[in-house]
Every structure is written in structure tokens, then in C-alpha cells.
XYZ file of C-alpha atoms in Angstrom:
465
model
C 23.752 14.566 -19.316
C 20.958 12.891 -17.587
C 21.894 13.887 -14.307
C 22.586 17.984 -15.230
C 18.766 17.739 -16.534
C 16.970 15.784 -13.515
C 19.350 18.348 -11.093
C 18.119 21.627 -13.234
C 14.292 20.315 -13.075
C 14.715 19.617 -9.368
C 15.955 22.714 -8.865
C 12.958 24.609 -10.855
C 10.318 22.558 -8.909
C 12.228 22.890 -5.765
C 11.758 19.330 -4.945
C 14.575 16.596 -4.641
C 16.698 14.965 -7.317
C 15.289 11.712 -6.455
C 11.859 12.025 -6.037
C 12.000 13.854 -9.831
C 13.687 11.110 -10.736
C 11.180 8.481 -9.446
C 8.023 10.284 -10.669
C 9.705 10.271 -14.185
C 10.583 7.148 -14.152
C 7.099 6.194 -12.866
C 5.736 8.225 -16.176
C 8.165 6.732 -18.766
C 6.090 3.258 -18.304
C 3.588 4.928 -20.491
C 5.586 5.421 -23.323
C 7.096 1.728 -22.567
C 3.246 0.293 -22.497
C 2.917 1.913 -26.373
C 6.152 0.659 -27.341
C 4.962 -3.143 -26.051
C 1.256 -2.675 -27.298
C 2.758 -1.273 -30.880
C 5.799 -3.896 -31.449
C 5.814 -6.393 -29.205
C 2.617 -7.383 -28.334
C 2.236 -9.919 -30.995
C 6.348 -11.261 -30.275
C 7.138 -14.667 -28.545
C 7.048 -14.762 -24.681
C 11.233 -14.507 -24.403
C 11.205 -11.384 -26.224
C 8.470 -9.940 -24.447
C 10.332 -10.997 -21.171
C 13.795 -9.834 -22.162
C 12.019 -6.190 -23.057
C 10.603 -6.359 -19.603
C 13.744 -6.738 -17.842
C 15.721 -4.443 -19.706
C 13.305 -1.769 -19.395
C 12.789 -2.138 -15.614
C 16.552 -2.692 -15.288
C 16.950 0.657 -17.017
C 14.539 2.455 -14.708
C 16.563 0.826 -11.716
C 20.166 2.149 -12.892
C 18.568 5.738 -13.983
C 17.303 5.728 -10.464
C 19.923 3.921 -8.076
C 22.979 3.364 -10.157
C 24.986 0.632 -9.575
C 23.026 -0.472 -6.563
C 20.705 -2.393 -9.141
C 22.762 -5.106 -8.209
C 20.849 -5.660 -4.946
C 17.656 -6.247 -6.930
C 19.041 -8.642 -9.561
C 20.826 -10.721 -6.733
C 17.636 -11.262 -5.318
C 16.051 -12.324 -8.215
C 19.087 -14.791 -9.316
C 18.877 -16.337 -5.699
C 14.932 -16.670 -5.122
C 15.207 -18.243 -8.832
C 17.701 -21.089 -7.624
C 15.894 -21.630 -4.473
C 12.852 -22.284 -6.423
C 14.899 -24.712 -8.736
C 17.122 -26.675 -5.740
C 14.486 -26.720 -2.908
C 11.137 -27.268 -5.412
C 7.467 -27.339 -3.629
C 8.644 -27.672 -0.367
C 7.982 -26.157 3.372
C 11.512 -25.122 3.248
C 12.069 -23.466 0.296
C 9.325 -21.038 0.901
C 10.255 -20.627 4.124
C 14.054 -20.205 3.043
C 12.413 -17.641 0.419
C 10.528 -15.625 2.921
C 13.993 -16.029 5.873
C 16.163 -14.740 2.779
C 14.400 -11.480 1.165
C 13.312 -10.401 4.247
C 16.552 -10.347 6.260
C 18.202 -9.397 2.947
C 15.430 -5.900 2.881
C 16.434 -5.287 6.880
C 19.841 -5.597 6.491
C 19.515 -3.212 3.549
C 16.746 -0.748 5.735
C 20.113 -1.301 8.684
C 22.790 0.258 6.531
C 21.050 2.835 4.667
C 18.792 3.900 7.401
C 18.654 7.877 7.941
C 16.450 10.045 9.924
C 14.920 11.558 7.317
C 12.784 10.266 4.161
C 15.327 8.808 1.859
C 14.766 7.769 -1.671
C 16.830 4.596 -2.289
C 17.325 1.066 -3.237
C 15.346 -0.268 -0.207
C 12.569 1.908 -1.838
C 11.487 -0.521 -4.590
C 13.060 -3.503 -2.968
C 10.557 -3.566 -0.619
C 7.818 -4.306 -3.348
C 10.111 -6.734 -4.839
C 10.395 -8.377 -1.623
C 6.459 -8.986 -1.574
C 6.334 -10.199 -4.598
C 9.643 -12.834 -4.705
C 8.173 -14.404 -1.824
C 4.796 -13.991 -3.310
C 6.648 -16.156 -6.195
C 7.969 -19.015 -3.787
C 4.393 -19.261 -1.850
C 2.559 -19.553 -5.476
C 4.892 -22.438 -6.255
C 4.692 -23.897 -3.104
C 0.819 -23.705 -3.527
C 1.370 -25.921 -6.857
C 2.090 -28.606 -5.847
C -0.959 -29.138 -3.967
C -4.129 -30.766 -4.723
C -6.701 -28.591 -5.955
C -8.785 -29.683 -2.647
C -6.445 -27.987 -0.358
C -6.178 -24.745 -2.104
C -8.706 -21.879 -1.589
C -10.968 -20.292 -4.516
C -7.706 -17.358 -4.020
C -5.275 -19.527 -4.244
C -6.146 -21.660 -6.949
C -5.685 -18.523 -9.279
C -2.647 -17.757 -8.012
C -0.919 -21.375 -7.637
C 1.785 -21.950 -10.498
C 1.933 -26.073 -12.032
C 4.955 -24.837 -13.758
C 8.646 -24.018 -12.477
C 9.254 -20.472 -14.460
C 12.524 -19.766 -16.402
C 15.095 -17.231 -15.453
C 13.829 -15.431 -18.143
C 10.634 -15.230 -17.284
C 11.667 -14.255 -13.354
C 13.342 -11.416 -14.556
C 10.486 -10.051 -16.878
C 8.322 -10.778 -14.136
C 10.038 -8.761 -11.435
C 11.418 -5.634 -13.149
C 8.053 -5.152 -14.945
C 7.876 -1.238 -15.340
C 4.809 -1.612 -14.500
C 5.311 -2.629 -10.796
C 8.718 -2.442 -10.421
C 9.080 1.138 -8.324
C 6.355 1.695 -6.265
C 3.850 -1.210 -7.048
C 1.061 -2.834 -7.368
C 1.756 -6.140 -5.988
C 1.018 -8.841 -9.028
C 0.843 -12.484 -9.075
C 3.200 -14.294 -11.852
C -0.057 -15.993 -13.317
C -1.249 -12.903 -14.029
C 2.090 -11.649 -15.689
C 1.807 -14.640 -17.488
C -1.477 -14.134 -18.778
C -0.513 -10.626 -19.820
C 2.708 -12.214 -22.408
C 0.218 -14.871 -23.678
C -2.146 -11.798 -24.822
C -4.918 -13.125 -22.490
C -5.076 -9.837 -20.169
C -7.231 -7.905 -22.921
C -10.825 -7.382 -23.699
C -10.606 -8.230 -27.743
C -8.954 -12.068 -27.471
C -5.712 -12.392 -28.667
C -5.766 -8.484 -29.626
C -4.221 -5.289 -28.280
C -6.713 -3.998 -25.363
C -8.738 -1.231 -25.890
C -7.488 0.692 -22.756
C -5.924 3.977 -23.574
C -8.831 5.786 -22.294
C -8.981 4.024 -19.026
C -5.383 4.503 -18.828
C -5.923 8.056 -19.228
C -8.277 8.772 -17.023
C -6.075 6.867 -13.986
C -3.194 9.055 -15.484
C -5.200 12.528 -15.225
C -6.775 12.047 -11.881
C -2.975 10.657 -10.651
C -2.154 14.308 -12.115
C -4.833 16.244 -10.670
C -3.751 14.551 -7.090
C -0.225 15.671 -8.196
C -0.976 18.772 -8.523
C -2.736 19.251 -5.316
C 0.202 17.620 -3.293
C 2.839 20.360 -5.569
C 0.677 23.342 -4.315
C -0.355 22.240 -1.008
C 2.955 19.938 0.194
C 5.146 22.928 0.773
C 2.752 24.605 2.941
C 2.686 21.336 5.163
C 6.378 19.832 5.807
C 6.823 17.380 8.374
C 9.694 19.624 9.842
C 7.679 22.097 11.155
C 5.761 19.461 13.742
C 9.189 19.530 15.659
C 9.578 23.887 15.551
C 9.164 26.229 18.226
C 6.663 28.086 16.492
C 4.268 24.724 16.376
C 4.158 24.207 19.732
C 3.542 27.504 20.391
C 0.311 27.054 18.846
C -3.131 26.389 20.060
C -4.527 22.866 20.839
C -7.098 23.615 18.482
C -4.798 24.354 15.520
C -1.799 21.771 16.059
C -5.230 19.126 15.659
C -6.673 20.783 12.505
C -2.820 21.119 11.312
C -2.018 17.276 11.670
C -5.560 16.468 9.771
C -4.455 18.842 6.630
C -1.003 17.769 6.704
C -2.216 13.952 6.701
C -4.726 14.582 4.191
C -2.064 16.390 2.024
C 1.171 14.317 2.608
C -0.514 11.009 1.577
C -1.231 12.696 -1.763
C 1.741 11.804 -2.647
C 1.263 7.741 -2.415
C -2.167 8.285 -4.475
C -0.367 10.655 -7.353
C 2.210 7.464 -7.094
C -0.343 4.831 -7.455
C -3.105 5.754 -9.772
C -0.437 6.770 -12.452
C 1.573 3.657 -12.380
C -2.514 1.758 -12.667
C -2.594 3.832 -15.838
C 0.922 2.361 -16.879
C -0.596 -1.381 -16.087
C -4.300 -0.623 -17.963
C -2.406 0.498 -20.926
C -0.268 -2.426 -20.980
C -3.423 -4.818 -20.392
C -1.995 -6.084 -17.027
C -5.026 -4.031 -15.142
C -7.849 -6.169 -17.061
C -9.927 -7.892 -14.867
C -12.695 -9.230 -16.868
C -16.150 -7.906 -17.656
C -19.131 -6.952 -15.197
C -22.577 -7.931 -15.567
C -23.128 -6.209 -18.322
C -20.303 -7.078 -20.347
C -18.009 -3.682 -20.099
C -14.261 -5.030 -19.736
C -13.253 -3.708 -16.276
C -9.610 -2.621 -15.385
C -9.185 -2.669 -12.037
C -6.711 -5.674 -11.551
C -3.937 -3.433 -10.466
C -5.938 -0.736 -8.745
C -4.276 0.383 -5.751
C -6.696 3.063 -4.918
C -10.316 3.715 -4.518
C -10.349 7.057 -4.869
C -13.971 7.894 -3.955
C -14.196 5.464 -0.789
C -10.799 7.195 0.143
C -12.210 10.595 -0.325
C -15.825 10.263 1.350
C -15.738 6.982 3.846
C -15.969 8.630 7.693
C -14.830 5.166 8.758
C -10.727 4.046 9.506
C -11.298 0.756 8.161
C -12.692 2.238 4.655
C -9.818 4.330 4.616
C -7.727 1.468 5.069
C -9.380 -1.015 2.664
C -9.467 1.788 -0.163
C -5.605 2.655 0.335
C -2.620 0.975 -0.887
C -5.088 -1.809 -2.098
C -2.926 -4.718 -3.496
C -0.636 -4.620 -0.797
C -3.166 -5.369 1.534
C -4.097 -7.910 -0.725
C -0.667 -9.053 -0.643
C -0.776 -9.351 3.057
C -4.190 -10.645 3.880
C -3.202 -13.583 1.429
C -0.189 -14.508 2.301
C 0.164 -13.373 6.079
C -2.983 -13.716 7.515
C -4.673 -16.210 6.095
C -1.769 -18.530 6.596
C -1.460 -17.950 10.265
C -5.409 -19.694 10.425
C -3.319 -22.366 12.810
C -2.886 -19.825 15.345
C -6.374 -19.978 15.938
C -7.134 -16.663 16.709
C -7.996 -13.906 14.464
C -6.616 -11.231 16.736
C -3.396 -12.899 17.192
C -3.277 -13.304 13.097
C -3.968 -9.567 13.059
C -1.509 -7.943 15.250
C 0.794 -10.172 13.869
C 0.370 -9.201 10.101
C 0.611 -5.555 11.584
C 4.217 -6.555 12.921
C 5.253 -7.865 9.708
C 3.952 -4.547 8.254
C 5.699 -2.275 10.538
C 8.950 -4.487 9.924
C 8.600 -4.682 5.922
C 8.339 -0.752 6.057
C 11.738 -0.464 8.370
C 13.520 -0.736 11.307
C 12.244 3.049 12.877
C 10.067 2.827 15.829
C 7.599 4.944 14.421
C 6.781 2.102 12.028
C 5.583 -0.354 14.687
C 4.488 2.590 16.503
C 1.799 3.464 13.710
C 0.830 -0.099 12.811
C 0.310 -0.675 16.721
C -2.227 2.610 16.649
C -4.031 0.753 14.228
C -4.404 -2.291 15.463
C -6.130 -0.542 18.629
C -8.010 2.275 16.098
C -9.376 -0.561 13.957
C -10.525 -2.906 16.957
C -12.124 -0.378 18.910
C -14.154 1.053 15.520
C -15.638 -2.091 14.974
C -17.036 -2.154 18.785
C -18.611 1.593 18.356
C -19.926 -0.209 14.685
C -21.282 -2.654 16.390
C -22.457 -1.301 19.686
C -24.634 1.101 17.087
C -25.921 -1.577 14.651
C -27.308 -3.420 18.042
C -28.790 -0.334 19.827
C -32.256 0.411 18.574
C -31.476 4.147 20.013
C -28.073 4.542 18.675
C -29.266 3.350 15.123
C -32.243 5.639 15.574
C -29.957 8.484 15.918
C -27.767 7.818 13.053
C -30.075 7.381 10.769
C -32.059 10.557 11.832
C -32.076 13.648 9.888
C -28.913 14.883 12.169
C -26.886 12.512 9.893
C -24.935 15.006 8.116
C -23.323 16.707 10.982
C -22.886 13.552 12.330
C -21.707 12.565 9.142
C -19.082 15.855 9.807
C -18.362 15.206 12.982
C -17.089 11.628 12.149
C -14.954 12.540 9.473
C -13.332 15.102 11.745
C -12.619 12.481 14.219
C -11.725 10.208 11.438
C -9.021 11.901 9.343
C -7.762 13.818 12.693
C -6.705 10.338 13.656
C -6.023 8.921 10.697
C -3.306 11.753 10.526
C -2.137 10.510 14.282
C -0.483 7.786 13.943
C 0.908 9.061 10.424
C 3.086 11.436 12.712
C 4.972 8.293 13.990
C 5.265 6.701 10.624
C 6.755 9.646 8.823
C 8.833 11.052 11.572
C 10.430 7.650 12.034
C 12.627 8.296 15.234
C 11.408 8.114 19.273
C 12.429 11.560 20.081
C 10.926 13.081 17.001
C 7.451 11.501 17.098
C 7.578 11.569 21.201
C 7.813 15.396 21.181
C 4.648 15.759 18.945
C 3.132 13.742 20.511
C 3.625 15.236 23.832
C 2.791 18.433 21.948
C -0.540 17.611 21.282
C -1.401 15.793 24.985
C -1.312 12.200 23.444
C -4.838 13.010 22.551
C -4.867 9.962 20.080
C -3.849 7.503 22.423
C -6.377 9.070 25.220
C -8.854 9.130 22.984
C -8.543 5.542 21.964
C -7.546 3.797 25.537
C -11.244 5.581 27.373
C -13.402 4.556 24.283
C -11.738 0.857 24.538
C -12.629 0.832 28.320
C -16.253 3.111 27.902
C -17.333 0.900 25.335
C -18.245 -2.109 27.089
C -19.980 -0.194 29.408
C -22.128 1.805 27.046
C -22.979 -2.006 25.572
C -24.318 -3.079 28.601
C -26.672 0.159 29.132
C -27.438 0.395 25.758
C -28.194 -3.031 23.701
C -31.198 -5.361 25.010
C -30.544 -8.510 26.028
C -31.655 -10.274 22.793
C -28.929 -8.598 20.522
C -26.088 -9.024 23.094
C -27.066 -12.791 22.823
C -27.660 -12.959 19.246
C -24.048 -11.275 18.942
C -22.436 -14.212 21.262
C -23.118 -16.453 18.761
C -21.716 -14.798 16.272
């Protein structure tokens, strides 16, 4: 019965079974948050965990069937490896060997060269946050000294039940498509501490609706604007028969567009957290409860920064999050921030799939993000240059920039969504490898442009630095 309705409303909206499928199950948290705030809220921790688990379990199966099992193996394993291995090097490390070559192997077998929506979909964010789990509880057992201020809120002195695993990971919240969550915090949500009124429901419907209608609005935007920008027509006849001009101002709409989709995602499943109290985040300065603990998006950073690295910072925000905490900061031995950067890029690329356009995109990054912060730089240290943007020419340079920005912020999209080497190789060749040009003379102009342009005094000031 299910399926005949999900198949009849895919038809009518013209979109595929499983992405209706996902984007209703992303919605149904909402009326799971009123069902917890109304009944449960006030109920022991076990039944609030069992309710979490079944729901999320039920979510899973209505989405992947019997392939659930992948999930709840997962959880079952990273559970006994906490319990048989304890605090220790090795168990996180056996934790972070295990999910991870468990997600490839899955990515190997399901792999297609299209945009599938499957198991390895939400498994990916489980991943994240099972080994999230095992580095928390690792972090326990140390003294307090040894911890940062991050970790210290993160760091579990308890080993968590089954129970409480489950609840944890299949949280309808977070199960599909996100945020990344630490257990404290889920923990803090079943003792009722994740609300503004102590001990009370939260007062966060209206926050909750307001994620929920701008999610909607972006929604909307991505319905009436996707079909007009499918990544299948990149690789036609008729788009490389096109201008330069218009296969540039085609990749920055269809960028601009496409990622819709991860924002419609996100902000609706922050509404599904606010309302359940997990987005609480304390109050501000003047005492108004914020609920932003689960934000994945800042929407008006995202929408007006001219800069790649605002883009990035204000996109897919607890991930990041995720990553920075656990991937970077970790590899501080290697001595080198660089080297700790590319390498949280790899583990990116990997953790999104086995395609070459994944490491492909993550390695345009890298180089986009490095070579930004020279220009930002070389202007914040050139009396002329700083002159100049802060002139009254500032809004069309203000234009200009975002041009340049979201044209390559689309770039290395192409290799990320098109996945294979001949696909993305072909566009790219389409379009003169303008991206990589681009990049690859201002990396090598730069330095030069330093050295005519900043006095002595700033170049030395920014040596020691």
C-alpha cells in the first residue's frame, strides 16, 4: 500500500521513488518530535530510547527495506567494541578501521554511475557519528588536563547501554541525512536538559517552523528550477555546442540550484531537532534561548559571502564540525597544518565514495581554499590593494567576486556529482579547464604580486606570524 502511494506521488512530481521517499521520511520527524514532546517527554530514559530506535528503525525499513540490517550490525558491533576493548588506542582505532571499511565495502558493491539513493546514503552519517561514539569514550578516560575546552563537552565518564546506542543512532532526528550529534548531547536531550524552561517541554515550535518554511521555500526553488538544470545535459551535444560564455554562466546556475537540494535537506531536518529540543544551545547575552545546536546551514553567509571559505564554513556545518574535531585536530602530531588539511580532505573525498570525482573535488579545494587565503592576505597587507577594496568601486567588485566565486564553487561540483573520469573529463575539457588554469597562474602570480605590492614591514610582520 505504501509503495503504490510513494510510486503514484513520484510519478505526479516527476521525481524518483526514493528521493520522495527520503524527503517524507525527513518530514515525518515532525510529527515524531510532537508525539515525544506530548507523551514521552516526561517518560524514563529506556522508554524514550526504545521510541527512538523504533522510530528511526521504521524510517530505515520504509526507506531501504531489509537492508536496515547493515545499520543495526554496525551499531551491535561498535557497541561490543566499546564494551571488550574499553578506553583504549585500539578500540578507537578498531572503531574507526571497522565502519569505515565496512561504508567502502558497502560504496564497492552498490556503486553506480549515477546518483543512487541507498543504504550507503545514511550510513555514511552513521559512520561519523559511531566513530564519533568510540573517540568520545576514548576521550573519557582521560584527565581533564589533557582534554581541550571541545573535548571536555564531548568526552563520555560513562560506558552507554545498548539501549541507549540504539536511541542514540537511529534518532529521527539525524538518522537520514544528519546533523552530526555528540551522545552527551543526546543524553542531555532524554534527561530534559536540552530546553529553555528546566525540566519542561521547550518552547520551540516557532523556531522549528521557521527552519521548516525557509527548508520549504528552498524546496520549492530547487522543484521549479532543478529540472531546468540536470547534470545530464553537461555531457550532450547540444552543451558543447554552446558558447564559452554560457557553458560558465550554466555551471554557476546549475551549482547554485543543484545544492538546493542539501539546504531543503538540512534546514528541515534542524526544524525536526529544535522541535524536539536537541537544537538548544543555550541563551545569548541577552538571555533569548538560541537553537542553533544542530544547524547545518547558515543561510545568509551561504547566500551573500563572495568568499570560498564562507561558503564552505556556512555549508554542511556539523559535518565540518565533525571533521575538524576529530580529523584534524588529532593529526596536530604531524606537525604541519597543511599536511593535516589535505589529509582531512582525503578522508572527505573517501567518506563520500570510491568515484574519482570525489577526490577530484576535495583536491580543487584544497588548492581553491589555499590560494584564497594568499589573495586575502596579499590585500589585507597592501596599503593599495586595501585602498581599492574599500573604495566606493566595492560593489562591482563586490559582483565581480561573487561571479568568480560561485562560477568556481560550481567547478569542482562538476567532478563531485558526475562521479566517473570520463564524465567529469569531458566537461571539463568542454569548458578549457578554466578552473584549474585559473587556479594554477594565481598560485604562481601571487607571490609575485606580494613582492611588488606589500612593503617590507608587513611582509616581515607576516613571517612571524
Amino acid at each position: 500500500m505504501a509503495s503504490s502511494l510513494t510510486e503514484n506521488l513520484a510519478e505526479y512530481l516527476g521525481s524518483p521513488e526514493p528521493a520522495v521517499r527520503l524527503i517524507l521520511s525527513i518530514l515525518i520527524g515532525y510529527p515524531f518530535a510532537l508525539v515525544y514532546r506530548r507523551f514521552l517527554f516526561h517518560q524514563s530514559p529506556s522508554v524514550i530510547h526504545l521510541f527512538h530506535a523504533v522510530s528511526g528503525l521504521s524510517l530505515a525499513m520504509f526507506n531501504f527495506g531489509s537492508q536496515v540490517y547493515h545499520s543495526a550490525l554496525c551499531i551491535i558491533i561498535q557497541f561490543l567494541l566499546l564494551r571488550l576493548m574499553g578506553r583504549t588506542v585500539t578500540g578507537a582505532l578498531s572503531s574507526f578501521i571497522f565502519q569505515m571499511t565496512y561504508l567502502l565495502t558497502g560504496y564497492y558493491y552498490t556503486a553506480t554511475r549515477e546518483y543512487d539513493i541507498k543504504w550507503t546514503m545514511p550510513h555514511c552519517v552513521l559512520a561519523l557519528k559511531l566513530i564519533g561514539l568510540s573517540l568520545d569514550y576514548y576521550d573519557g578516560g582521560k584527565e581533564p588536563s589533557q582534554l581541550s575546552a571541545e573535548q571536555k563537552t564531548a568526552a563520555l565518564q560513562t560506558t552507554p547501554s545498548l539501549l541507549e546506542v540504539f536511541g542514540f543512532s537511529y534518532f529521527y532526528g539525524g538518522f537520514l541525512v544528519g546533523p552530526q550529534f555528540t551522545l552527551r548531547n543526546y543524553k542531555r536531550l532524554v534527561s530534559r536538559e536540552m530546553t529553555d524552561c528546566p525540566g519542561q517541554v521547550p518552547n520551540s515550535i516557532v523556531p522549528a517552523l521557521k527552519r521548516f518554511c525557509l527548508g520549504s521555500f528552498f524546496l520549492l526553488i530547487f522543484t521549479i528550477f532543478g529540472p531546468y538544470y540536470p547534470d545530464s545535459y553537461f555531457l550532450t551535444d547540444e552543451f558543447e555546442a554552446q558558447p564559452f560564455w554560457y557553458r560558465c554562466v550554466y555551471i554557476l546556475l546549475w551549482a547554485k540550484v543543484n545544492l538546493y537540494k542539501y539546504v531543503t535537506c538540512w534546514l528541515i531536518t534542524e526544524g525536526v531537532c529544535i522541535l524536539s529540543g536537541l537544537g538548544y544551545s543555550g541563551r545569548d547575552e541577552d538571555g533569548q534561548p538560541q537553537w542553533d545546536a544542530c544547524a547545518n546551514m547558515r543561510v545568509w553567509i551561504y547566500e551573500t559571502t563572495p568568499l570560498f571559505t564562507g561558503t564552505i564554513n556556512s555549508f554542511n556545518i556539523n559535518t565540518n564540525a565533525w571533521v575538524a574535531r576529530h580529523i584534524f585536530k588529532r593529526l596536530k602530531f604531524l606537525g604541519n597544518k597543511m599536511a593535516s588539511q589535505f589529509a582531512t580532505l582525503f578522508f572527505l573525498a573517501v567518506w563520500h565514495g570510491l568515484h574519482s570525482g570525489y577526490l577530484l573535488c576535495f583536491s580543487l579545494e584544497f588548492i581553491i581554499v589555499n590560494v584564497e587565503k594568499q589573495a586575502q592576505a596579499l590585500v589585507k597587507d597592501s596599503p593599495k590593494l586595501t585602498a581599492f577594496a574599500n573604495s566606493p568601486l566595492y560593489p562591482l567588485i563586490y559582483i565581480v567576486q561573487q561571479f568568480i566565486h560561485w562560477l568556481f564553487m560550481g567547478y569542482p561540483l562538476l567532478a563531485f556529482c558526475l562521479f566517473t573520469y570520463d564524465k567529469w573529463l569531458k566537461v571539463y575539457s568542454s569548458v578549457y579547464f578554466c578552473g584549474h588554469l585559473f587556479f594554477f597562474i594565481a598560485y604562481i602570480i601571487l607571490p609575485f604580486l606580494r613582492k611588488a605590492l606589500v612593503p617590507r614591514k608587513a611582509k616581515s610582520d607576516r613571517k612571524e606570524d
